[in-house]
Amino acid sequence: MKRYCDSLVIGGGIIGLSCGYYLSREGFKVQVIDSMEFGSGSSGACDDMILLQSKKPGVVLELAMESLEMYRFLHMELGCDLGFKQMGGMILIENQEELAVMEEFVSSQRSCGLNVDIVDREELRRRQPHVSDRFISSTYSPDDSQVDPFLVMKGFINAGQRLGMEVRYREAAVTAEKNGAGRWQVLTSTGCIVEAENVVISAGAWSNIVGGLFDISIPIFPRRGQLLITEKIPPIGETNLWSASYMVTKLRPDLAKVRENQSEYNELGLGFSFTRTAHGNYLIGSTREEQAGFKKLVDYRALEALSRQVAHIIPLMRHVHIIRHIAGFRPATPDGKMILGPWPGKEGLYVASGHEGDGIAMAPITGKLLSDIFTGRKSITNMKELIPRCMVV
Amino acid sequence: MVFTDVAVVGAGPAGLSAAIECAEAGANVILIDENTKPGGQLFKQIHKFFGSREHHAGVRGFRIGEELLLRARKLDIDVWLNCEVCGIYGGTELWIVKNRRESRRLKARKIILATGATENAVAFSGWTLPGVMGAGAAQTMINLHRVIPGNRVVMIGSGNVGVIVSYQLLQAGADVIAVVEAAPRLGGYGVHTAKLRRAGVPFFTSHTVLEARGKESVESVVIVRLDEYWKPVAGTEKELEADTVCIAAGLTPLIELAMLAGCEICFIPSLGGHVPVHDRRMRTSIESIYVAGDIAGVEEASTAMEEGRLSGIHASASLGLYSADKEEELSHQIWERLDVLRSGPFGEGRRKAKEKIISMKSMTQ
């Protein structure tokens, strides 16, 4: 059997579906295929944040802010609830050293237009009565928000289907070649050949595997994260939370404090995030593991480290049950920026992937930018930092 | 951290049989169960089992349970009760929560998962009202706790669980006012179905429950006829006065631990859905992990016990406790009995489904 379309999107996670939807909106005939099930990749194993505070000033922060603006109205455009909530976010600061680093970081973010401040101990207590006394202050941004990734994906699918987009799960790309007319011929695992003018690779952590079918090497690798999910409890603070120690490690590795089991912490890449879902469960994150490959497994070491960490920061959590422990893969790039645009030297091949931990936040803007590139509204020269680039992994 | 040769998760018929085999072979065994008592579902089976004499034909389920417990006790098997296995790591490590508060870790050279299955639900309007429950739950109430769940019962499903529990509800003093079966034919063994027929219980084939009505709990149940495409036929609704709806709509293997361990999983609808791929030794795609009983495909207590023994024998042999010849001999005896249990109109389909799983395993090796 043979199917025809303008654009074939490979990867049906939140990024692929966003690309599919925005391309459909421009009138392109789009088909999305995914080798796995709905929500079985990173979009179904992440927290639900649109976190602006963690973004370094520059293109990533600017796009994240634009994406957040899109999210505010996306439910109207897609015609369904997306679980969008603006809870605000705080990054907890434990000592003077962290404070100095965060003050500098916050002021550079403010100069980019982000609404963020450092608040004192009293305000921290007022907004977060259950956070341990050892924290001396925190940042606060009212803009940090969250959505339900499953609802967003469903929203893109339903709205896209109304525009003629076709989505097929459990269909993998197997081989790819060009025919005489320069159109892609992609053979899939169901025995179908999909003929398409353009192919978009948005396979997240698996993008480089798909890239192999097109003889390209995409510098995206899986960075495993493990999360704990608690039982449903009433809200215990006003905003979602992160810890500065993780941000400081990222910004100023020389200041990273020496802890017990340092090597274990480094291997797990432990950082603290604490967010409440719309249903009342808390998501406690997370690890950043380089060595796990595609092993979608959890381990006891992470369970213990994540539990200890949350009990250290919010002692009340000692009394709350953990009901799940999950693992997923962030699609990471060597320079920490997503890859978006046409692949050099491969006409009709595009990559929209490599968002690491920002896929949920960046989904709308990614699809929108790709459709702008397709329609020529935006020249890729405006986004030099994101276009496919050769990097040493 | 506690160390042992074999950890068996689940102390139902499969797990108890597995643990007994391992202990008899000379292995150190720890048998873990989340309940306060071992035995799984055996102690609520007050009916006589089928099969040949080796399969305890004519013996009531709870007697078999007592016999297994006695053997386990004689072999001094360490049984950890009130222990939930919450994690499984690296194929050999278990994380256990005891009494919902105490964390324990256990490292075993071999792990046998015998976690059983869970009842399927059927969703209809009013299905969350008190009075709607699994047939197995009703059976636990009457036979273990000696509490009658209600007086007028509608049973959904005419398979063995549906008809056996219906009969036991009658024995317990309840009135079974209808057995509702969506298929055009009844599903259970003739002998159990006939008992209900003789007691005058009405059967409604090609029918389903449309709605359970009631304010605080079930007060009435609306059933409806289904056409040949299993769609409700308008105008055929009947409202029955009832306070209890029991759902006997099959079981689903409890495979969470196998998934957590990373075992390869396949989908076999006739065995209950997703099951871990395993070989003739009951070994999964992870060398140190075995499965037995309903987790490996929903069957019956008699097959679960044989599979438990099989997994125990092979796990023990892999620890060097049996020679290859002895392993083969013991395994052969069990397979002969399993083939008998999986024959006849009810067993044949299961035998073929099992063969399919085993052939998958040999393909992946």
PDB file of C-alpha atoms in Angstrom, chain A residues 296-301 303-304 321-322 325, chain B residues 88-89 93 95 100 103 105 259-262:
ATOM      1  CA  LYS A 296      13.859   2.440  30.772  1.00  0.00           C
ATOM      2  CA  LEU A 297      14.302   1.123  34.287  1.00  0.00           C
ATOM      3  CA  VAL A 298      14.250   2.615  37.748  1.00  0.00           C
ATOM      4  CA  ASP A 299      16.759   1.793  40.476  1.00  0.00           C
ATOM      5  CA  TYR A 300      16.775   1.734  44.243  1.00  0.00           C
ATOM      6  CA  ARG A 301      19.656   4.178  44.503  1.00  0.00           C
ATOM      7  CA  LEU A 303      14.521   6.002  44.906  1.00  0.00           C
ATOM      8  CA  GLU A 304      16.545   6.449  48.050  1.00  0.00           C
ATOM      9  CA  HIS A 321       3.201   7.777  50.343  1.00  0.00           C
ATOM     10  CA  ILE A 322       5.065   7.300  47.092  1.00  0.00           C
ATOM     11  CA  HIS A 325       8.604   5.538  40.500  1.00  0.00           C
TER      12      HIS A 325
ATOM     13  CA  ILE B  88      12.675  -4.960  41.613  1.00  0.00           C
ATOM     14  CA  TYR B  89      16.127  -3.944  40.480  1.00  0.00           C
ATOM     15  CA  GLU B  93      17.038  -7.188  44.188  1.00  0.00           C
ATOM     16  CA  TRP B  95      12.495  -3.563  47.696  1.00  0.00           C
ATOM     17  CA  ARG B 100       3.149  -0.165  55.092  1.00  0.00           C
ATOM     18  CA  SER B 103      11.535  -0.682  54.291  1.00  0.00           C
ATOM     19  CA  ARG B 105      15.767  -5.047  50.958  1.00  0.00           C
ATOM     20  CA  MET B 259       7.423  -4.899  33.661  1.00  0.00           C
ATOM     21  CA  LEU B 260       9.367  -3.028  36.316  1.00  0.00           C
ATOM     22  CA  ALA B 261      12.141  -5.597  36.027  1.00  0.00           C
ATOM     23  CA  GLY B 262      12.221  -5.044  32.259  1.00  0.00           C
TER      24      GLY B 262
END
